[in-house]
Short mmCIF file of C-alpha atoms in Angstrom, two decimals:
data_model
loop_
_atom_site.label_atom_id
_atom_site.label_comp_id
_atom_site.label_asym_id
_atom_site.label_seq_id
_atom_site.Cartn_x
_atom_site.Cartn_y
_atom_site.Cartn_z
CA VAL V 12 78.37 134.33 90.43
CA ALA V 13 78.38 131.06 88.09
CA SER V 14 78.90 127.98 90.33
CA PRO V 15 82.14 126.16 90.21
CA VAL V 16 80.92 122.55 89.71
CA LEU V 17 77.85 120.63 88.26
CA VAL V 18 77.28 117.15 89.35
CA ASN V 19 74.63 116.09 86.60
CA GLY V 20 73.77 119.70 85.40
CA GLU V 21 72.75 120.59 89.44
CA ALA V 22 75.17 122.65 91.46
CA SER V 23 76.92 120.58 93.69
CA ALA V 24 79.75 119.81 96.03
CA SER V 25 79.58 116.45 96.24
CA VAL V 26 79.40 112.59 93.89
CA PRO V 27 77.63 109.86 95.48
CA ALA V 28 79.53 107.82 97.80
CA LEU V 29 78.86 105.01 95.72
CA ASP V 30 79.65 106.18 92.50
CA ARG V 31 81.53 103.59 90.42
CA GLY V 32 83.92 106.37 89.12
CA LEU V 33 85.16 106.43 93.09
CA ALA V 34 84.88 102.45 93.44
CA PHE V 35 86.83 101.73 90.64
CA GLY V 36 87.91 104.38 88.37
CA ASP V 37 84.72 103.41 86.15
CA GLY V 38 84.94 106.86 84.40
CA VAL V 39 86.94 109.09 81.85
CA PHE V 40 87.89 112.63 82.21
CA ARG V 41 88.77 116.11 80.01
CA THR V 42 90.52 119.02 81.29
CA LEU V 43 90.58 121.62 79.37
CA LEU V 44 90.86 125.42 78.61
CA VAL V 45 88.53 128.21 78.79
CA ARG V 46 88.82 131.71 77.41
CA GLY V 47 87.03 134.61 76.72
CA GLY V 48 83.73 132.24 77.21
CA ARG V 49 85.20 129.91 74.60
CA ALA V 50 86.07 126.33 75.32
CA LEU V 51 89.49 126.18 72.89
CA ASN V 52 89.82 122.76 71.04
CA TRP V 53 86.48 121.80 71.85
CA ASP V 54 85.68 119.57 69.15
CA ARG V 55 88.82 117.91 69.79
CA HIS V 56 88.50 117.10 73.04
CA PHE V 57 84.55 116.55 72.57
CA ARG V 58 85.85 113.58 70.08
CA ARG V 59 88.62 112.79 72.53
CA LEU V 60 85.88 112.51 75.25
CA ALA V 61 83.13 110.55 73.22
CA HIS V 62 86.25 108.16 72.09
CA ASP V 63 86.98 107.43 75.35
CA CYS V 64 83.48 106.89 76.47
CA GLY V 65 82.94 104.25 73.91
CA ALA V 66 86.41 102.59 75.04
CA LEU V 67 84.47 101.87 78.39
CA GLY V 68 81.13 101.48 76.80
CA LEU V 69 79.54 104.59 78.44
CA PRO V 70 77.00 106.86 76.86
CA VAL V 71 78.48 109.74 75.13
CA PRO V 72 76.92 113.24 77.05
CA ARG V 73 74.88 115.34 74.74
CA GLU V 74 77.75 117.78 73.06
CA GLU V 75 75.64 121.01 73.49
CA MET V 76 74.41 120.04 77.34
CA LEU V 77 78.09 119.77 78.24
CA ARG V 78 78.97 123.10 76.54
CA ALA V 79 75.92 124.57 77.97
CA GLU V 80 77.29 123.41 81.48
CA ILE V 81 81.04 123.97 80.64
CA ALA V 82 79.64 127.85 80.48
CA ARG V 83 77.66 127.98 83.33
CA VAL V 84 80.46 127.19 85.68
CA ALA V 85 83.43 129.38 83.45
CA PRO V 86 82.00 132.06 81.67
CA GLU V 87 84.84 133.54 81.42
CA ALA V 88 88.43 131.90 81.56
CA ALA V 89 89.26 129.03 83.93
CA ILE V 90 90.26 125.25 83.21
CA VAL V 91 87.79 123.15 83.29
CA LYS V 92 87.09 119.56 83.80
CA VAL V 93 85.07 117.10 82.94
CA ILE V 94 84.07 113.74 84.39
CA VAL V 95 81.82 110.94 82.69
CA THR V 96 81.10 107.77 85.31
CA ARG V 97 79.57 104.83 84.68
CA GLY V 98 77.56 105.71 87.92
CA VAL V 99 75.75 104.64 91.33
CA SER V 100 75.82 100.74 91.15
CA GLY V 101 75.65 97.70 93.54
CA ARG V 102 79.05 96.65 95.12
CA GLY V 103 80.36 94.53 92.30
CA TYR V 104 82.36 94.61 89.51
CA SER V 105 79.31 94.05 87.11
CA PHE V 106 76.94 96.39 86.03
CA PRO V 107 73.13 96.76 84.56
CA THR V 108 73.11 98.09 81.22
CA ASP V 109 70.74 100.99 82.08
CA LEU V 110 73.00 102.46 84.70
CA THR V 111 72.67 106.59 84.34
CA PRO V 112 76.39 108.22 84.36
CA THR V 113 77.68 110.77 86.70
CA ARG V 114 79.05 113.70 84.82
CA VAL V 115 81.09 116.81 86.66
CA VAL V 116 81.52 119.43 84.88
CA ALA V 117 83.72 121.87 87.31
CA ALA V 118 85.92 124.97 87.21
CA PHE V 119 89.32 126.06 88.38
CA PRO V 120 91.23 128.95 88.78
CA PRO V 121 92.53 129.75 85.09
CA PRO V 122 95.93 128.08 85.24
CA GLU V 123 99.48 130.98 85.65
CA TYR V 124 102.22 129.50 84.50
CA PRO V 125 105.35 131.50 84.34
CA PRO V 126 105.51 132.83 80.99
CA GLU V 127 109.47 131.73 80.91
CA LEU V 128 108.53 127.90 80.88
CA ALA V 129 106.75 128.86 77.70
CA ARG V 130 109.43 131.00 76.41
CA ASP V 131 112.69 129.71 77.81
CA GLY V 132 112.17 126.05 78.15
CA ILE V 133 111.59 123.80 80.69
CA ARG V 134 113.83 120.72 82.76
CA VAL V 135 112.64 117.47 82.77
CA ARG V 136 113.87 113.97 84.36
CA THR V 137 112.79 110.12 83.59
CA CYS V 138 110.45 108.86 85.98
CA GLU V 139 111.63 105.37 87.61
CA LEU V 140 108.16 104.05 87.01
CA ARG V 141 107.50 102.27 84.04
CA LEU V 142 104.21 102.24 82.36
CA SER V 143 102.18 99.31 81.97
CA GLU V 144 100.56 97.96 79.00
CA GLN V 145 97.25 97.36 78.46
CA PRO V 146 96.37 98.03 75.10
CA ARG V 147 92.30 98.20 76.01
CA LEU V 148 92.40 101.62 77.54
CA ALA V 149 95.73 102.82 75.84
CA GLY V 150 95.70 106.15 74.78
CA VAL V 151 92.02 106.34 76.92
CA LYS V 152 91.72 109.20 79.52
CA THR V 153 90.99 106.70 82.21
CA LEU V 154 90.23 107.55 86.09
CA ASN V 155 92.43 105.14 86.27
CA ARG V 156 95.53 107.74 87.37
CA LEU V 157 97.39 106.21 89.83
CA GLU V 158 100.83 105.93 87.47
CA ASN V 159 100.24 108.76 86.79
CA VAL V 160 100.34 110.04 90.52
CA LEU V 161 102.65 108.14 91.61
CA ALA V 162 105.36 109.28 88.88
CA ARG V 163 104.29 112.67 89.73
CA GLY V 164 105.62 112.01 93.47
CA GLU V 165 108.68 111.24 92.24
CA TRP V 166 111.07 114.40 92.42
CA PHE V 167 110.09 117.62 94.88
CA ASP V 168 112.55 119.67 92.57
CA ALA V 169 110.64 122.79 91.59
CA SER V 170 113.54 123.67 88.68
CA ILE V 171 112.40 119.95 86.96
CA ARG V 172 109.00 120.84 85.64
CA GLU V 173 108.01 117.10 83.93
CA GLY V 174 109.02 113.84 84.15
CA LEU V 175 109.29 111.13 81.26
CA LEU V 176 107.54 108.10 81.66
CA CYS V 177 108.51 104.82 79.58
CA ASP V 178 107.16 101.71 79.04
CA ARG V 179 108.85 98.43 80.32
CA GLU V 180 110.63 98.04 76.98
CA ASN V 181 112.19 101.27 77.29
CA ARG V 182 110.55 103.32 74.82
CA LEU V 183 109.76 106.79 75.77
CA VAL V 184 106.05 107.53 76.27
CA GLU V 185 105.03 110.64 77.38
CA GLY V 186 105.40 112.97 80.53
CA THR V 187 103.37 112.39 83.96
CA PHE V 188 100.55 115.36 82.52
CA SER V 189 101.72 115.94 78.69
CA ASN V 190 102.65 114.17 75.31
CA VAL V 191 106.31 114.58 74.18
CA PHE V 192 107.27 115.61 70.65
CA LEU V 193 110.82 115.16 69.15
CA GLY V 194 112.10 116.85 66.08
CA PHE V 195 114.84 115.63 63.71
CA GLY V 196 115.23 117.91 61.37
CA ALA V 197 112.19 119.02 59.76
CA THR V 198 110.50 116.00 60.94
CA LEU V 199 108.73 115.86 64.12
CA VAL V 200 107.90 112.66 65.99
CA THR V 201 105.37 111.60 68.88
CA PRO V 202 104.76 108.17 70.54
CA GLU V 203 102.28 105.46 69.40
CA LEU V 204 99.78 105.44 72.32
CA THR V 205 99.06 101.63 71.41
CA ARG V 206 99.97 99.88 74.51
CA CYS V 207 100.04 102.19 77.35
CA GLY V 208 99.56 106.58 77.95
CA VAL V 209 97.05 109.06 77.23
CA ALA V 210 96.16 110.86 73.74
CA GLY V 211 96.04 114.71 74.57
CA ALA V 212 93.56 117.13 72.61
CA GLN V 213 96.23 118.90 72.16
CA ARG V 214 98.44 116.46 70.70
CA ASP V 215 95.87 115.44 68.39
CA ARG V 216 95.55 119.64 67.64
CA ILE V 217 99.47 119.68 67.03
CA ARG V 218 99.19 116.22 64.65
CA ASP V 219 96.42 117.95 62.29
CA LEU V 220 98.38 121.24 62.56
CA ALA V 221 101.17 119.43 61.24
CA THR V 222 99.32 118.03 58.50
CA SER V 223 98.11 121.56 57.00
CA ALA V 224 101.42 122.93 57.42
CA GLY V 225 102.81 120.32 55.20
CA ILE V 226 105.50 119.50 57.91
CA ALA V 227 105.64 115.24 58.61
CA CYS V 228 104.77 114.33 62.21
CA ASP V 229 105.12 110.60 62.53
CA VAL V 230 104.07 108.79 65.01
CA ARG V 231 105.85 106.06 66.34
CA ASP V 232 107.38 103.49 69.31
CA VAL V 233 110.36 105.88 70.65
CA PRO V 234 113.06 103.87 71.82
CA PHE V 235 114.00 105.94 74.71
CA ALA V 236 118.01 106.71 73.61
CA GLU V 237 116.04 108.62 70.55
CA LEU V 238 115.66 111.62 73.52
CA ALA V 239 119.46 112.30 73.56
CA GLU V 240 119.25 112.19 69.71
CA ALA V 241 116.74 114.66 68.98
CA ASP V 242 117.34 118.21 67.68
CA GLU V 243 114.64 119.15 69.31
CA VAL V 244 112.37 118.28 72.19
CA PHE V 245 109.00 119.78 73.30
CA VAL V 246 105.91 118.75 75.76
CA ALA V 247 102.18 119.69 75.34
CA ASN V 248 99.20 119.62 76.59
CA SER V 249 95.64 121.97 76.98
CA LEU V 250 96.78 123.50 79.43
CA ILE V 251 100.58 124.74 79.72
CA GLY V 252 99.79 125.05 75.36
CA LEU V 253 104.07 123.73 74.70
CA TRP V 254 106.45 124.17 76.67
CA PRO V 255 110.16 123.74 75.02
CA VAL V 256 112.36 120.87 77.29
CA ILE V 257 115.70 122.02 77.07
CA ALA V 258 117.52 120.47 79.61
CA HIS V 259 117.34 116.14 80.48
CA GLY V 260 120.34 115.38 82.96
CA ALA V 261 123.49 116.89 81.25
CA ARG V 262 121.74 116.93 77.82
CA THR V 263 120.48 120.29 76.61
CA TRP V 264 119.07 120.96 73.71
CA PRO V 265 118.21 124.65 71.92
CA VAL V 266 114.55 125.68 71.71
CA GLY V 267 114.04 124.92 68.30
CA PRO V 268 112.44 125.86 64.82
CA LEU V 269 109.93 123.82 65.10
CA THR V 270 109.09 123.97 68.61
CA ARG V 271 108.58 127.99 67.83
CA ARG V 272 106.76 126.64 64.63
CA PHE V 273 104.20 124.96 66.78
CA GLN V 274 103.92 127.81 69.18
CA ALA V 275 102.95 130.17 66.60
CA LEU V 276 100.37 127.77 65.17
CA LEU V 277 98.63 127.05 68.16
CA GLU V 278 98.38 130.53 69.12
CA ALA V 279 97.08 131.49 66.11
CA ASP V 280 94.31 128.36 66.13
CA ASP V 281 93.47 129.57 70.08
CA ALA V 282 93.25 133.20 68.51
CA GLN V 283 90.75 131.89 66.12
CA GLY V 284 88.34 130.54 68.86
CA ARG V 285 89.36 126.86 67.37
CA VAL D 20 68.55 102.29 112.87
CA ALA D 21 72.51 102.52 111.41
CA SER D 22 73.73 104.57 108.72
CA PRO D 23 74.57 102.49 105.45
CA VAL D 24 76.97 104.84 104.58
CA LEU D 25 79.66 106.66 106.76
CA VAL D 26 82.38 109.41 105.51
CA ASN D 27 85.29 110.33 107.84
CA GLY D 28 82.95 109.41 110.25
CA GLU D 29 79.72 111.22 109.51
CA ALA D 30 76.34 110.02 107.94
CA SER D 31 76.39 110.73 104.46
CA ALA D 32 76.02 109.60 100.83
CA SER D 33 78.45 111.25 98.98
CA VAL D 34 82.13 112.81 98.58
CA PRO D 35 83.29 115.63 97.67
CA ALA D 36 82.61 115.85 93.80
CA LEU D 37 86.69 116.90 94.06
CA ASP D 38 88.27 113.80 95.80
CA ARG D 39 91.07 112.46 94.75
CA GLY D 40 89.69 108.91 94.80
CA LEU D 41 87.15 109.88 92.04
CA ALA D 42 89.74 111.91 89.99
CA PHE D 43 92.48 109.32 90.13
CA GLY D 44 91.51 106.78 92.07
CA ASP D 45 94.22 107.68 94.21
CA GLY D 46 93.08 105.62 97.23
CA VAL D 47 92.72 101.79 97.91
CA PHE D 48 89.80 99.55 99.56
CA ARG D 49 88.84 96.54 101.20
CA THR D 50 85.46 94.21 101.14
CA LEU D 51 84.70 92.58 104.02
CA LEU D 52 81.92 90.75 105.69
CA VAL D 53 80.17 91.34 109.07
CA ARG D 54 78.56 88.47 110.99
CA GLY D 55 77.04 88.28 114.35
CA GLY D 56 78.47 91.93 114.89
CA ARG D 57 81.77 90.32 113.96
CA ALA D 58 84.15 91.49 110.93
CA LEU D 59 85.52 88.31 110.01
CA ASN D 60 88.92 87.73 109.43
CA TRP D 61 89.48 91.38 110.62
CA ASP D 62 93.41 91.16 111.26
CA ARG D 63 93.95 90.31 107.98
CA HIS D 64 91.78 92.70 106.57
CA PHE D 65 93.25 95.63 108.41
CA ARG D 66 96.43 94.60 108.05
CA ARG D 67 95.97 94.42 104.52
CA LEU D 68 94.93 98.01 104.66
CA ALA D 69 97.64 99.44 106.07
CA HIS D 70 99.99 97.78 103.73
CA ASP D 71 97.83 98.91 100.64
CA CYS D 72 97.99 102.86 102.60
CA GLY D 73 101.81 102.30 102.59
CA ALA D 74 102.56 101.21 99.40
CA LEU D 75 100.49 105.11 98.25
CA GLY D 76 101.91 106.79 100.67
CA LEU D 77 98.67 107.51 102.97
CA PRO D 78 98.19 107.57 106.51
CA VAL D 79 96.38 104.40 107.97
CA PRO D 80 92.91 105.23 109.75
CA ARG D 81 93.75 103.68 113.16
CA GLU D 82 92.28 100.39 113.74
CA GLU D 83 90.19 101.25 116.86
CA MET D 84 88.34 104.41 114.89
CA LEU D 85 87.64 101.35 111.60
CA ARG D 86 86.29 98.70 114.24
CA ALA D 87 83.88 101.35 115.67
CA GLU D 88 82.93 102.46 112.53
CA ILE D 89 82.43 99.11 111.28
CA ALA D 90 80.22 98.23 113.75
CA ARG D 91 77.75 101.55 113.30
CA VAL D 92 77.23 100.58 110.13
CA ALA D 93 77.54 97.47 110.44
CA PRO D 94 76.05 96.10 114.30
CA GLU D 95 74.70 92.28 112.68
CA ALA D 96 75.24 91.10 109.64
CA ALA D 97 76.38 92.59 106.26
CA ILE D 98 78.92 93.39 103.58
CA VAL D 99 81.07 96.60 104.45
CA LYS D 100 83.52 98.13 102.21
CA VAL D 101 86.30 100.62 103.49
CA ILE D 102 87.98 102.85 100.97
CA VAL D 103 90.54 105.57 101.96
CA THR D 104 91.68 107.84 99.57
CA ARG D 105 93.97 110.79 99.69
CA GLY D 106 91.70 112.96 100.03
CA VAL D 107 90.44 116.63 98.28
CA SER D 108 93.32 118.43 96.53
CA GLY D 109 94.18 120.88 93.50
CA ARG D 110 94.01 119.40 90.29
CA GLY D 111 97.15 117.83 89.59
CA TYR D 112 98.42 114.81 89.80
CA SER D 113 100.79 116.39 92.84
CA PHE D 114 99.65 116.92 96.45
CA PRO D 115 100.75 118.69 99.29
CA THR D 116 102.10 115.96 101.93
CA ASP D 117 99.77 116.90 104.64
CA LEU D 118 96.50 116.35 102.86
CA THR D 119 93.17 114.77 105.01
CA PRO D 120 92.37 111.42 103.48
CA THR D 121 88.98 110.69 103.21
CA ARG D 122 87.01 107.63 104.76
CA VAL D 123 84.24 106.09 103.31
CA VAL D 124 82.98 103.19 105.33
CA ALA D 125 79.56 101.77 103.54
CA ALA D 126 77.68 98.36 104.11
CA PHE D 127 75.58 96.36 101.80
CA PRO D 128 72.99 93.65 102.55
CA PRO D 129 74.57 90.24 103.14
CA PRO D 130 75.14 88.30 100.12
CA GLU D 131 72.91 85.39 99.26
CA TYR D 132 75.08 82.93 97.13
CA PRO D 133 72.94 79.97 96.40
CA PRO D 134 74.72 77.38 98.73
CA GLU D 135 75.46 74.64 95.92
CA LEU D 136 77.89 77.18 94.42
CA ALA D 137 80.11 76.16 97.91
CA ARG D 138 78.74 72.73 97.59
CA ASP D 139 78.92 71.64 94.01
CA GLY D 140 81.24 74.51 92.71
CA ILE D 141 81.17 76.80 89.69
CA ARG D 142 82.08 77.19 86.61
CA VAL D 143 84.87 79.43 85.24
CA ARG D 144 86.06 80.74 81.87
CA THR D 145 89.32 82.45 80.69
CA CYS D 146 89.14 86.06 79.82
CA GLU D 147 90.51 87.63 77.04
CA LEU D 148 91.69 91.09 78.86
CA ARG D 149 95.30 90.36 79.96
CA LEU D 150 96.72 92.02 83.22
CA SER D 151 99.06 94.75 82.72
CA GLU D 152 102.19 94.58 85.13
CA GLN D 153 102.56 97.28 87.11
CA PRO D 154 105.50 95.93 90.48
CA ARG D 155 104.64 98.95 91.91
CA LEU D 156 100.73 98.08 92.85
CA ALA D 157 100.92 94.36 92.64
CA GLY D 158 98.86 93.07 94.63
CA VAL D 159 97.45 96.48 96.45
CA LYS D 160 93.83 96.82 96.71
CA THR D 161 93.62 99.85 94.42
CA LEU D 162 90.87 102.21 93.10
CA ASN D 163 92.43 102.15 90.01
CA ARG D 164 89.86 98.67 88.60
CA LEU D 165 88.73 99.13 85.48
CA GLU D 166 90.78 95.88 84.45
CA ASN D 167 88.52 94.20 86.93
CA VAL D 168 85.26 95.93 85.45
CA LEU D 169 86.16 95.44 81.66
CA ALA D 170 86.97 91.69 82.66
CA ARG D 171 83.67 90.83 84.58
CA GLY D 172 82.23 92.62 81.30
CA GLU D 173 83.41 90.32 78.63
CA TRP D 174 80.95 87.00 79.71
CA PHE D 175 77.13 87.12 79.90
CA ASP D 176 76.08 83.24 81.22
CA ALA D 177 74.99 83.51 84.32
CA SER D 178 76.20 79.87 84.61
CA ILE D 179 79.62 80.91 84.37
CA ARG D 180 80.51 82.54 87.85
CA GLU D 181 84.11 83.65 87.71
CA GLY D 182 86.79 84.55 84.90
CA LEU D 183 90.65 83.74 85.01
CA LEU D 184 92.63 86.32 84.39
CA CYS D 185 95.82 86.27 82.76
CA ASP D 186 99.17 87.99 82.32
CA ARG D 187 100.47 89.25 79.19
CA GLU D 188 102.90 86.15 79.13
CA ASN D 189 99.96 83.89 79.66
CA ARG D 190 100.72 83.33 83.68
CA LEU D 191 97.50 82.58 85.55
CA VAL D 192 97.14 85.53 88.07
CA GLU D 193 93.67 85.61 89.67
CA GLY D 194 89.47 85.56 89.46
CA THR D 195 88.21 89.09 88.45
CA PHE D 196 86.53 89.00 91.96
CA SER D 197 88.78 86.41 93.50
CA ASN D 198 92.03 84.96 94.37
CA VAL D 199 92.62 81.03 92.81
CA PHE D 200 93.83 78.12 94.25
CA LEU D 201 95.14 74.89 92.38
CA GLY D 202 95.71 71.68 93.96
CA PHE D 203 98.54 69.34 92.67
CA GLY D 204 98.37 65.76 95.20
CA ALA D 205 98.82 67.11 98.73
CA THR D 206 100.36 70.43 97.80
CA LEU D 207 98.40 73.79 97.23
CA VAL D 208 99.70 76.51 94.67
CA THR D 209 98.81 80.36 94.15
CA PRO D 210 100.28 82.93 92.04
CA GLU D 211 102.93 85.08 93.53
CA LEU D 212 101.25 88.58 92.82
CA THR D 213 104.33 90.78 92.72
CA ARG D 214 103.93 91.81 88.92
CA CYS D 215 99.82 92.39 88.66
CA GLY D 216 97.16 91.24 90.89
CA VAL D 217 94.96 91.74 94.05
CA ALA D 218 95.97 90.04 97.53
CA GLY D 219 92.92 89.35 99.35
CA ALA D 220 92.72 89.06 102.99
CA GLN D 221 91.25 85.42 102.44
CA ARG D 222 94.27 84.61 100.15
CA ASP D 223 96.31 85.56 103.49
CA ARG D 224 93.95 83.20 105.50
CA ILE D 225 94.03 80.26 104.10
CA ARG D 226 98.46 80.90 103.77
CA ASP D 227 97.95 80.38 106.91
CA LEU D 228 95.20 78.12 107.40
CA ALA D 229 97.68 75.79 105.15
CA THR D 230 100.93 76.54 107.68
CA SER D 231 98.67 75.74 110.48
CA ALA D 232 97.49 72.77 109.19
CA GLY D 233 100.97 71.46 108.02
CA ILE D 234 99.90 71.71 104.67
CA ALA D 235 102.34 72.73 101.29
CA CYS D 236 101.19 76.01 99.71
CA ASP D 237 103.78 77.69 97.33
CA VAL D 238 103.11 80.55 96.18
CA ARG D 239 104.79 81.12 92.78
CA ASP D 240 104.38 82.06 89.32
CA VAL D 241 101.60 79.65 87.02
CA PRO D 242 101.73 79.30 83.72
CA PHE D 243 97.57 79.07 82.59
CA ALA D 244 99.00 75.48 81.00
CA GLU D 245 99.23 74.30 84.79
CA LEU D 246 95.29 74.57 85.53
CA ALA D 247 94.52 72.02 83.49
CA GLU D 248 96.75 69.65 84.86
CA ALA D 249 96.01 70.83 88.42
CA ASP D 250 93.81 67.88 90.43
CA GLU D 251 91.58 70.49 91.84
CA VAL D 252 90.93 74.03 91.92
CA PHE D 253 89.01 76.76 93.77
CA VAL D 254 88.39 79.75 94.27
CA ALA D 255 87.99 82.39 97.59
CA ASN D 256 87.36 85.76 98.60
CA SER D 257 86.21 86.95 101.70
CA LEU D 258 82.76 87.44 100.68
CA ILE D 259 81.89 83.92 98.95
CA GLY D 260 84.54 82.35 101.58
CA LEU D 261 85.45 79.11 98.77
CA TRP D 262 84.04 77.79 95.85
CA PRO D 263 85.11 75.13 94.43
CA VAL D 264 85.73 75.20 90.31
CA ILE D 265 84.13 72.17 88.58
CA ALA D 266 84.72 73.24 84.87
CA HIS D 267 86.71 75.81 82.71
CA GLY D 268 85.23 74.85 79.49
CA ALA D 269 85.89 70.85 78.32
CA ARG D 270 88.06 70.09 81.37
CA THR D 271 86.48 69.35 84.76
CA TRP D 272 87.43 68.47 88.19
CA PRO D 273 86.16 67.29 91.31
CA VAL D 274 85.49 68.99 94.22
CA GLY D 275 88.71 67.62 95.91
CA PRO D 276 90.21 66.75 99.64
CA LEU D 277 92.36 70.03 99.57
CA THR D 278 88.85 72.18 98.72
CA ARG D 279 86.52 70.31 101.24
CA ARG D 280 89.65 71.08 104.11
CA PHE D 281 90.27 74.33 103.18
CA GLN D 282 86.43 75.14 103.61
CA ALA D 283 86.15 72.87 106.76
CA LEU D 284 89.36 75.13 107.73
CA LEU D 285 87.23 78.73 106.98
CA GLU D 286 84.28 77.77 108.72
CA ALA D 287 85.99 76.72 111.74
CA ASP D 288 87.88 80.10 111.79
CA ASP D 289 84.99 81.54 111.54
CA ALA D 290 83.29 80.45 113.82
CA GLN D 291 86.10 81.22 116.29
CA GLY D 292 85.08 85.01 115.24
CA ARG D 293 88.84 85.45 113.92
#
């Protein structure tokens, strides 16, 4: 039986109490899906992880080592979370340049989302919390995720599956655990993530798939009011795949043709083991 | 020999790898000084900890238990860091309401700052990073401290002891590890922390000491330009005490009378074991 958690390659259920990941959230993470022993969308996950490590000045884990560790914790099907922190240091914010990063690779049971979510779509709400703007960290999946925790804690109505997040200028940015896409006719739009938000590997993939399919996918600022004007809406991440959004308050949408198109494109991509 | 780290009251060098403190920075902390077996400024530290737990919806640790744990790790003189996280949960941002928080109480060697810093003052710079504004977390000492880490990483000149942080509207907010005070004549001013920043227990104490001494201490927005106009400047936290600021770029200040007054007031307060 594989260990569910590896810390720096060793089976372990714990990290050092003085790790900077705990002390300051000084690190980054990714969450991905393993199916049939394959880490789906791996290239983009690793590229994002490398980018995010770079944003914090962390050394990037060797790709082959990471792949091997993921295979150890998730030989078949699982959700895998990869965390890279700056490691253990003294008490203050400053740190020596020669720290050894802490690497956590943890497996969780595969997701069991009811299939009707992807088929029939979900209801969403808008969160009251406004995302703060920090260009130095925008797009980066850091361990500083209290805004997501607070936003996700705003509602308990299980029939609402996701909360949309805006910045203080009332621009639509993302969902609490997903990226958001709007369809206007034959064009897809997803918010720019240069001030806040997390750029998911699934978002990267959808943008690449759009390019390959000759579908325009504009990445730009999206005033929240545009949501109501969209012909179709969906949210996406590496675990849920792609969920159509069919209602926000009184506004409802059909499950649109772009939504179905990208569901099919993602499925085909997964089937090819990418 | 006392254990240097207690996790939930047990001597331990580690925390669960799946703790939400690591995963999301879902927790708060305080750093305080123990001298002669006494946790200095304890009442305000505990009040802040309780307030900050409340801001995240975390149960507040029992005060007597915390005091006992601090005494165990720091029977004589030490820096003590107290961390409270939401505990271990599944993978997502949402969490059940019945989680058991994780409590870390760790001792570090007492600070050894050169005495001339408090006596002669320090040079400071302004950080390029601008603090993001999140009213829901402003003032709260959460485990989401990447902005401080990045800001502290901006300079390596050891002759500059602290970096000042502004928000995007160019208001002075704090130092990377301290709160900042400006003296204008007989009046003290310290920035409002309702949009960003961390409210230190030492800042609370200085405000209380000002009240007791009949010295006005205004808490308000401080445009960065006011720094140059101040008659005197100092930074403070629980570990450094109070350091006069004597230079920022070409602008220099004498060590002013309010600065010396509050150094004396703090010393007297410490001596009385408060």
